[in-house]
PDB file of C-alpha atoms in Angstrom:
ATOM      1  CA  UNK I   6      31.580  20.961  65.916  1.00 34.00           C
ATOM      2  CA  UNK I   7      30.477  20.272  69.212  1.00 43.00           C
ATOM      3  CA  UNK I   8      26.929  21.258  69.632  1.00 46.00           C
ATOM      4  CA  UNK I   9      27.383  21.952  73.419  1.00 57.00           C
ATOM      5  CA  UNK I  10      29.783  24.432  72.696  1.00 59.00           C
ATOM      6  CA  UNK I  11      29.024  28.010  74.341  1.00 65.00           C
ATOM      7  CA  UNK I  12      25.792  27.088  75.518  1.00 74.00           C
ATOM      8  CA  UNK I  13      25.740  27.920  79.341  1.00 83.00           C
ATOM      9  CA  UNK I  14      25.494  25.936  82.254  1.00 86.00           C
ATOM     10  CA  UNK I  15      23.135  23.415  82.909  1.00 89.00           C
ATOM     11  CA  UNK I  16      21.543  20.837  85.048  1.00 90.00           C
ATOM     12  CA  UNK I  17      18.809  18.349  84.119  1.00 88.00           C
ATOM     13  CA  UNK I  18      16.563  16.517  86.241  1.00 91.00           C
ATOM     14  CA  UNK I  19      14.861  13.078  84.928  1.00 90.00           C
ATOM     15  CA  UNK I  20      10.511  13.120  84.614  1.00 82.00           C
ATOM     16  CA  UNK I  21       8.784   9.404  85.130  1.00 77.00           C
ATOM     17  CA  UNK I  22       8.924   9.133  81.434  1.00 76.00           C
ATOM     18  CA  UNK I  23      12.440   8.808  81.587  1.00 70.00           C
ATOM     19  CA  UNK I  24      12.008   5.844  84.100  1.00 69.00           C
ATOM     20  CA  UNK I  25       9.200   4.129  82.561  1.00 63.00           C
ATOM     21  CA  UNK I  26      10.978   0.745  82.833  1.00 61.00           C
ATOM     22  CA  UNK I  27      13.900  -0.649  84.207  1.00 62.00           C
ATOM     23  CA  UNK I  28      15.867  -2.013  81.331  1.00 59.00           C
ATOM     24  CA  UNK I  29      18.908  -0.152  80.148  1.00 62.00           C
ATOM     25  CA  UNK I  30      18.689   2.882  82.763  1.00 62.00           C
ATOM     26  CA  UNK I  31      22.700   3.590  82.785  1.00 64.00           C
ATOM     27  CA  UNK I  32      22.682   3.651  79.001  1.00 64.00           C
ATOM     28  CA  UNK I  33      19.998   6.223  78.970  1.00 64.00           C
ATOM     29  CA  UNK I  34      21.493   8.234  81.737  1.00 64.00           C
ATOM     30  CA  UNK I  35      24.859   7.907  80.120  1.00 67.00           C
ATOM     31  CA  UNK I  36      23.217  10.325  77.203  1.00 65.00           C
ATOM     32  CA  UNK I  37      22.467  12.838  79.370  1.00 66.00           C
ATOM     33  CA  UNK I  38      25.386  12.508  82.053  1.00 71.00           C
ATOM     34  CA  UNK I  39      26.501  16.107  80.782  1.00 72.00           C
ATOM     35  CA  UNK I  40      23.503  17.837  81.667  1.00 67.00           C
ATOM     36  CA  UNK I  41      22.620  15.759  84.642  1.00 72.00           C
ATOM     37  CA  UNK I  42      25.655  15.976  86.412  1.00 71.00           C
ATOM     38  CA  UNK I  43      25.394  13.588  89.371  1.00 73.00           C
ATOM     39  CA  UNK I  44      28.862  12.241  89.649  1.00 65.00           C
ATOM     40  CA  UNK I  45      27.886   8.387  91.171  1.00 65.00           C
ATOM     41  CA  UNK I  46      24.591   9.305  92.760  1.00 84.00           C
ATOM     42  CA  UNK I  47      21.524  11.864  92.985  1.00 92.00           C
ATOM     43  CA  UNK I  48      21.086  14.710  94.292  1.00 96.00           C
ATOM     44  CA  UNK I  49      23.434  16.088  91.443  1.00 95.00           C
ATOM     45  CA  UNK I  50      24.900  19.499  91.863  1.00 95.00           C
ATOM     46  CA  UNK I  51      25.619  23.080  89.535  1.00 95.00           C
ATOM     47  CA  UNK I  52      27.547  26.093  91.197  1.00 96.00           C
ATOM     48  CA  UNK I  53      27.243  29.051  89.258  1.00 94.00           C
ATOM     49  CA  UNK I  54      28.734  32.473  90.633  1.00 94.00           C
ATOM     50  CA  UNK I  55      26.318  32.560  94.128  1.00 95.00           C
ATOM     51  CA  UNK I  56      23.650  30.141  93.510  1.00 97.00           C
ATOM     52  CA  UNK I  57      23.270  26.262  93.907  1.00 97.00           C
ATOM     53  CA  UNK I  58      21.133  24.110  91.467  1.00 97.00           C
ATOM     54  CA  UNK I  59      20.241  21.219  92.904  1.00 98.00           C
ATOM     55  CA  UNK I  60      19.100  17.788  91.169  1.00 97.00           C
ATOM     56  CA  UNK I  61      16.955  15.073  93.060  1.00 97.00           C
ATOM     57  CA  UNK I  62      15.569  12.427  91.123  1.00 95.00           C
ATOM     58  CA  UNK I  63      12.084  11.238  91.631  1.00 95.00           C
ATOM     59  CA  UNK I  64      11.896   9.291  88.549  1.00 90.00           C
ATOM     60  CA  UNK I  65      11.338   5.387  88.970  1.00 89.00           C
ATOM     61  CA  UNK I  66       9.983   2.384  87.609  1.00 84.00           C
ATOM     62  CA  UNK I  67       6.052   2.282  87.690  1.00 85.00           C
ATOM     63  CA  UNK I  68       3.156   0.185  87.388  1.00 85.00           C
ATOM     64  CA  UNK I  69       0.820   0.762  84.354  1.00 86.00           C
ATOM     65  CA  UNK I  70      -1.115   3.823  84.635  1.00 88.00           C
ATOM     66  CA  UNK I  71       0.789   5.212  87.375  1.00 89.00           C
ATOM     67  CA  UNK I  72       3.193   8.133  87.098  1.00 85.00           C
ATOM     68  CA  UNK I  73       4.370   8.532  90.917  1.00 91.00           C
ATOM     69  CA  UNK I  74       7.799   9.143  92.084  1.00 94.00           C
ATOM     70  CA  UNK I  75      10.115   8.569  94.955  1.00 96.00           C
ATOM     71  CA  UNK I  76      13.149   9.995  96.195  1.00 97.00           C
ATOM     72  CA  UNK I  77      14.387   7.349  98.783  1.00 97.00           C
ATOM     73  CA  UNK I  78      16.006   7.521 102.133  1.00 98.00           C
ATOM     74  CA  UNK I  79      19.731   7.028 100.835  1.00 97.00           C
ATOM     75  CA  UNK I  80      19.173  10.132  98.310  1.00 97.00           C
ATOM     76  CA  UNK I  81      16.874  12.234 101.044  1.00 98.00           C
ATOM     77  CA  UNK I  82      19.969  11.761 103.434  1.00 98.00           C
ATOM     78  CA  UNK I  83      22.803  13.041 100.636  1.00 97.00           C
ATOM     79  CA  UNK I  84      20.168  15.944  99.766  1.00 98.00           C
ATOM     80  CA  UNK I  85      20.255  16.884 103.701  1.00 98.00           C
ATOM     81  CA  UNK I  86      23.904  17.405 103.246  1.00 98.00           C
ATOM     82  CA  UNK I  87      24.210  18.950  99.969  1.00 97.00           C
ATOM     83  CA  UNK I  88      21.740  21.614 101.388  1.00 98.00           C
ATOM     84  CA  UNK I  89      23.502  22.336 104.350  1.00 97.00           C
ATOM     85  CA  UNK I  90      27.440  22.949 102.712  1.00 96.00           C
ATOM     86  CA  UNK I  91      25.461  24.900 100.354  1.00 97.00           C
ATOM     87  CA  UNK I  92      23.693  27.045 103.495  1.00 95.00           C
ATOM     88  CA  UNK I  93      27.055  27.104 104.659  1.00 94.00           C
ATOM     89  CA  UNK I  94      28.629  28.064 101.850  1.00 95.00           C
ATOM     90  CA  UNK I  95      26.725  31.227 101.280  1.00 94.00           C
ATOM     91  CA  UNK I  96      24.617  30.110  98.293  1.00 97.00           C
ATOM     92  CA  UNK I  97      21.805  30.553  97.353  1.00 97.00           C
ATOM     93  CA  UNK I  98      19.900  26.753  97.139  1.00 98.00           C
ATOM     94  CA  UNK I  99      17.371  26.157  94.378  1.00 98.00           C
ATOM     95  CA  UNK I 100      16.415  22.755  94.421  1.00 98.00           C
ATOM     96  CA  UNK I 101      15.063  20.866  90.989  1.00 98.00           C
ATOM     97  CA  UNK I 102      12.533  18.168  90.987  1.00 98.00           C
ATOM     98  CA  UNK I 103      10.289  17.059  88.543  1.00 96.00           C
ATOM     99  CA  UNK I 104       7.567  15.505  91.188  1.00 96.00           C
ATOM    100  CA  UNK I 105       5.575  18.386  92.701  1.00 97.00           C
ATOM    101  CA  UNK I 106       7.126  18.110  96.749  1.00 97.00           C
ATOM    102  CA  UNK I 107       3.708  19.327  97.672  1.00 97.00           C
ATOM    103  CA  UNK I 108      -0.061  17.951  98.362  1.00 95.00           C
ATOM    104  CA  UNK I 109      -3.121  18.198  95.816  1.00 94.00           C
ATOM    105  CA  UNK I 110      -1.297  19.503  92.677  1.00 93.00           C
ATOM    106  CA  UNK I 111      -1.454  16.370  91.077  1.00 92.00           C
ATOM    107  CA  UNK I 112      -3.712  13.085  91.898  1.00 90.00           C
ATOM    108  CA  UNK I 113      -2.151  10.404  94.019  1.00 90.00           C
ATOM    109  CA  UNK I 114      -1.593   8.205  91.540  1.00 92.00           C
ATOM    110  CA  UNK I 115       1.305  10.622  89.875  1.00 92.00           C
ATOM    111  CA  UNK I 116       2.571  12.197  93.575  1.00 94.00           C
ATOM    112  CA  UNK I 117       5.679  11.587  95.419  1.00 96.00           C
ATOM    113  CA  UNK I 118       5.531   8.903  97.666  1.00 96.00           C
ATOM    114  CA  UNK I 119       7.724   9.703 100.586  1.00 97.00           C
ATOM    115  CA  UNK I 120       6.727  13.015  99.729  1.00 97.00           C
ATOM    116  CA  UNK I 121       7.070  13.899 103.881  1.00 98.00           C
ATOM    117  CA  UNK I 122      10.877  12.418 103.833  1.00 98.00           C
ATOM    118  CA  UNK I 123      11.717  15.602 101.292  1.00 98.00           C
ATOM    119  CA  UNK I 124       9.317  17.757 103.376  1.00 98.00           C
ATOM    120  CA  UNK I 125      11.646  17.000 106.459  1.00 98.00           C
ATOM    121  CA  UNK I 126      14.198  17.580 104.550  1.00 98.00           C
ATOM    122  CA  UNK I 127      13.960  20.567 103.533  1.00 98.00           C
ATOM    123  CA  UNK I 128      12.665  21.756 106.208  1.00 97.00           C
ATOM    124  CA  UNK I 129      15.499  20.902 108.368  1.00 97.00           C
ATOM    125  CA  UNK I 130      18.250  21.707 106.054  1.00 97.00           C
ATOM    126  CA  UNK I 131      16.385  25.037 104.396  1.00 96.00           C
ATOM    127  CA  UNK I 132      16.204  25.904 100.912  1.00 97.00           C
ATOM    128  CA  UNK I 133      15.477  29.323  99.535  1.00 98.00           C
ATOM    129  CA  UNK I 134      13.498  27.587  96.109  1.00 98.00           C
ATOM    130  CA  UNK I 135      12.044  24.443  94.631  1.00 98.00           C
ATOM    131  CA  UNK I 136      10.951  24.226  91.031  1.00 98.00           C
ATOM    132  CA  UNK I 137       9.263  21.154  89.749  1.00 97.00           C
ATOM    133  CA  UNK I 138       7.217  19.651  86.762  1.00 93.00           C
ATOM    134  CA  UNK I 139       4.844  17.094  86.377  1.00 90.00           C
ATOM    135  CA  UNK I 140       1.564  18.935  86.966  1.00 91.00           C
ATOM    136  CA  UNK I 141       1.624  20.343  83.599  1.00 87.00           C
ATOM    137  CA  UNK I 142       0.157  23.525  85.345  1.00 92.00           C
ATOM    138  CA  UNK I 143       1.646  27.243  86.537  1.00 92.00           C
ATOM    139  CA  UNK I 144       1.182  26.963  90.307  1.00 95.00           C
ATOM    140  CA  UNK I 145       2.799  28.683  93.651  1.00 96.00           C
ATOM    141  CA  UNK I 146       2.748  27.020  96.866  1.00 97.00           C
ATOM    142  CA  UNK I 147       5.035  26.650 100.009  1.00 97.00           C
ATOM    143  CA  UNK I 148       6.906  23.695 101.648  1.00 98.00           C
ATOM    144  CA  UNK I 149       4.727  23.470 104.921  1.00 97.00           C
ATOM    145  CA  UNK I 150       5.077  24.901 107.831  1.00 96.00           C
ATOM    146  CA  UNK I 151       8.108  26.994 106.400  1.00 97.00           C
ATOM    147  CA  UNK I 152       8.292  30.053 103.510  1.00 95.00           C
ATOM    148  CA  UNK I 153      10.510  27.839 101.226  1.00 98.00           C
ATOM    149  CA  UNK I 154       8.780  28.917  97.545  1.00 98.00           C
ATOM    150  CA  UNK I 155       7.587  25.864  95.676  1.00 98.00           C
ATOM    151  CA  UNK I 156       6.867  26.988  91.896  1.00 98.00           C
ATOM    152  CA  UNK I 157       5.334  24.557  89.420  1.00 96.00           C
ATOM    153  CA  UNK I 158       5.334  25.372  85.563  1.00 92.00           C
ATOM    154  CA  UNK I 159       3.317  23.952  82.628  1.00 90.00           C
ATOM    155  CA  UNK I 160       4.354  21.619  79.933  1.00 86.00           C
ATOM    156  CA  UNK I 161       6.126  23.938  76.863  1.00 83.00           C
ATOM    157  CA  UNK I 162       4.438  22.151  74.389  1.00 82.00           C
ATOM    158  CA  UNK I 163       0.657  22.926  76.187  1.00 83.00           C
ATOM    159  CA  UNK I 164      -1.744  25.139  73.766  1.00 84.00           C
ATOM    160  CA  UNK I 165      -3.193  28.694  74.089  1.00 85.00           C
ATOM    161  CA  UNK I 166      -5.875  29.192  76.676  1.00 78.00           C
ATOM    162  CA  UNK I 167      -5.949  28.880  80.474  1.00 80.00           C
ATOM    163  CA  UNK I 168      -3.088  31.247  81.740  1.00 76.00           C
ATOM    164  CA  UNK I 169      -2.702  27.819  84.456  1.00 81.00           C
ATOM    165  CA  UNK I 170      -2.323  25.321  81.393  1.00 88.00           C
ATOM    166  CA  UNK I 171      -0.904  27.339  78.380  1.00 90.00           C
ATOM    167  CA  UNK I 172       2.248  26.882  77.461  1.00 91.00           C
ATOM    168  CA  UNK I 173       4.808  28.704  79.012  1.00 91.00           C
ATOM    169  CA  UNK I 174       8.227  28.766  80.582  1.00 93.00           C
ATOM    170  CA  UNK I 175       9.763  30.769  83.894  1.00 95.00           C
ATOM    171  CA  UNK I 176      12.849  33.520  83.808  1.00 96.00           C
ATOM    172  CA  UNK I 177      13.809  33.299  87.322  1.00 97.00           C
ATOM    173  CA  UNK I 178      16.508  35.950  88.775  1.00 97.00           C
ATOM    174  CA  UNK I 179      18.392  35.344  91.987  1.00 97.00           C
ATOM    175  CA  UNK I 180      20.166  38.846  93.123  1.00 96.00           C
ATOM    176  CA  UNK I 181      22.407  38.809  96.638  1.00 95.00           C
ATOM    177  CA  UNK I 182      20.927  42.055  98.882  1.00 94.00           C
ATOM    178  CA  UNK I 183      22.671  42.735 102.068  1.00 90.00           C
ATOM    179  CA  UNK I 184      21.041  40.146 104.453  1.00 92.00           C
ATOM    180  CA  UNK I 185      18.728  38.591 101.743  1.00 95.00           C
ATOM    181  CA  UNK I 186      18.254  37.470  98.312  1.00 97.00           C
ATOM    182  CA  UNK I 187      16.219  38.827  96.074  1.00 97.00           C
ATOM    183  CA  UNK I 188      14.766  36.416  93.959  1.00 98.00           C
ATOM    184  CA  UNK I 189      11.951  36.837  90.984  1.00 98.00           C
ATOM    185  CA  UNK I 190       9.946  34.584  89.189  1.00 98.00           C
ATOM    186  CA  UNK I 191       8.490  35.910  86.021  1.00 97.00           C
ATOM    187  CA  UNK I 192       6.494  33.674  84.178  1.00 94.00           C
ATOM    188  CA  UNK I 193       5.790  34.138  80.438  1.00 93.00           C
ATOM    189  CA  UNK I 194       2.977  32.130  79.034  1.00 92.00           C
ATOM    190  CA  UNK I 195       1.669  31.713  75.524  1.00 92.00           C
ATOM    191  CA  UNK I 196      -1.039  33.704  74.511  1.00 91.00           C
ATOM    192  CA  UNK I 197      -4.214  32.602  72.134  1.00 89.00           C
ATOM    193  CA  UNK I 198      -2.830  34.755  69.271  1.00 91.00           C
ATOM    194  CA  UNK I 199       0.475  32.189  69.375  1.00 90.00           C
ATOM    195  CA  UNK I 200       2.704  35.224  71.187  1.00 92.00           C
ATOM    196  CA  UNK I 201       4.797  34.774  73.855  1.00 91.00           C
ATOM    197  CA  UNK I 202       3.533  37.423  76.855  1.00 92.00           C
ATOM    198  CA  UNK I 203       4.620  38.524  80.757  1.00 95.00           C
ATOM    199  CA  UNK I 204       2.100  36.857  82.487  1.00 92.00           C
ATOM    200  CA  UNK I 205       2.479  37.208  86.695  1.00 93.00           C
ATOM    201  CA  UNK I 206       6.053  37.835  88.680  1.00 96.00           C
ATOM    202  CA  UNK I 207       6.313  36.653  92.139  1.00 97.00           C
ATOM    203  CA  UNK I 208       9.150  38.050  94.372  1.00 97.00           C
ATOM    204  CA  UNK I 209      10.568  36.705  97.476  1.00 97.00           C
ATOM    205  CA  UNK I 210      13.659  37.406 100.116  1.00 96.00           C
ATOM    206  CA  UNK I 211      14.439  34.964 102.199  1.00 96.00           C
ATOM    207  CA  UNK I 212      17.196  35.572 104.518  1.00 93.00           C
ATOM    208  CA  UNK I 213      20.532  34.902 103.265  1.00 86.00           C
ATOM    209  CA  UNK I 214      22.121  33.773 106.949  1.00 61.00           C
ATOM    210  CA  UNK I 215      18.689  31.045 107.904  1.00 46.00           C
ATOM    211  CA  UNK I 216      18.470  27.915 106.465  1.00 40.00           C
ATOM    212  CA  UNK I 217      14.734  27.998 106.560  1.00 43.00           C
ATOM    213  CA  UNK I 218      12.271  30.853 108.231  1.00 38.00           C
ATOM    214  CA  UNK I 219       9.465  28.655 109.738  1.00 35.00           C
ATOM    215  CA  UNK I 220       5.870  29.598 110.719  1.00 30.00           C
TER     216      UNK I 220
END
């Protein structure tokens, strides 16, 4: 039986431990190509009723000790469009990356690069959510000078403690409302006694007809 039967959709993005070296990348990809969906090239793409996952991949080869990513100009340029059909299109963008697009979440040696190039991006071309990895922690921040969400979770596999470290997961809903979306982030984090608690919800509406509302 096939194990992927009836499980629903879903789009993967790869981490920097997937791109620790160089050797053999297509044959690891070619595991995953199910889940990650990119056709030839990144950013890979998942339509589902009125929302848009998107995929960029900020996973490559680097030195020892170093965990940083980079998107590139050929994939920033193919994001750029992506996001805009998908503006155009009515949907509702979420974009997935596993590199926090932001500053100070993570030290420099594990940040994005050409972490501005994605900034532009998305600034340009809008984007009503990011969700990354990498920091290991449960944050909230913004793209700058624009109100596009950035939410960060922790690593599942993180003890009991800090309610910023524990281990935890987020159930994100993404509702269309006449002129807006209405989208929650719930996040449910893993409590000392080994049970699985609410812990904060965020809500935000940006507009459904602007590609990005800017400050």
């Amino acid at each position: 039986m096939d194990a992927r039967a009836g499980t629903p959709p879903t789009l993967l993005v790869p981490g920097n431990h997937d791109a620790l070296i160089r050797q053999n990348a297509a044959g690891k990809a070619a595991l995953w190509t199910d889940w990650l969906k990119t056709g030839t090239s990144f950013p890979s793409l998942l339509v589902k009723d009125h929302i848009a996952l998107i995929g960029v991949n900020s996973a490559v080869p680097t030195r020892p000790f170093f965990a940083s990513g980079k998107i590139g100009a050929a994939q920033a340029e193919r994001l750029r469009a992506v996001l805009l059909k998908a503006g155009r299109d009515g949907l509702c963008r979420v974009v997935l990356i596993h590199h926090p697009p932001v500053a100070n979440l993570v030290s420099r040696r594990k940040g994005l690069d050409d972490m501005d190039l994605l900034q532009s991006v998305l600034r340009d071309a809008g984007a009503e959510l990011v969700l990354h990895g990498h920091s290991h922690r449960a944050t909230l921040a913004c793209i700058p000078h624009t109100e596009i969400p950035v939410v960060g979770t922790t690593s599942a596999s993180h003890s009991a403690g800090s309610p910023d470290t524990a281990a935890g997961w987020n159930a994100i809903a993404v509702h269309p409302q006449a002129g807006h979306w209405a989208i929650t982030v719930l996040r449910r984090e893993l409590g000392t006694d080994g049970i699985m608690r609410d812990g904060p919800t965020h809500t935000f509406t940006p507009h459904r007809l602007s590609a990005s509302i800017r400050l």
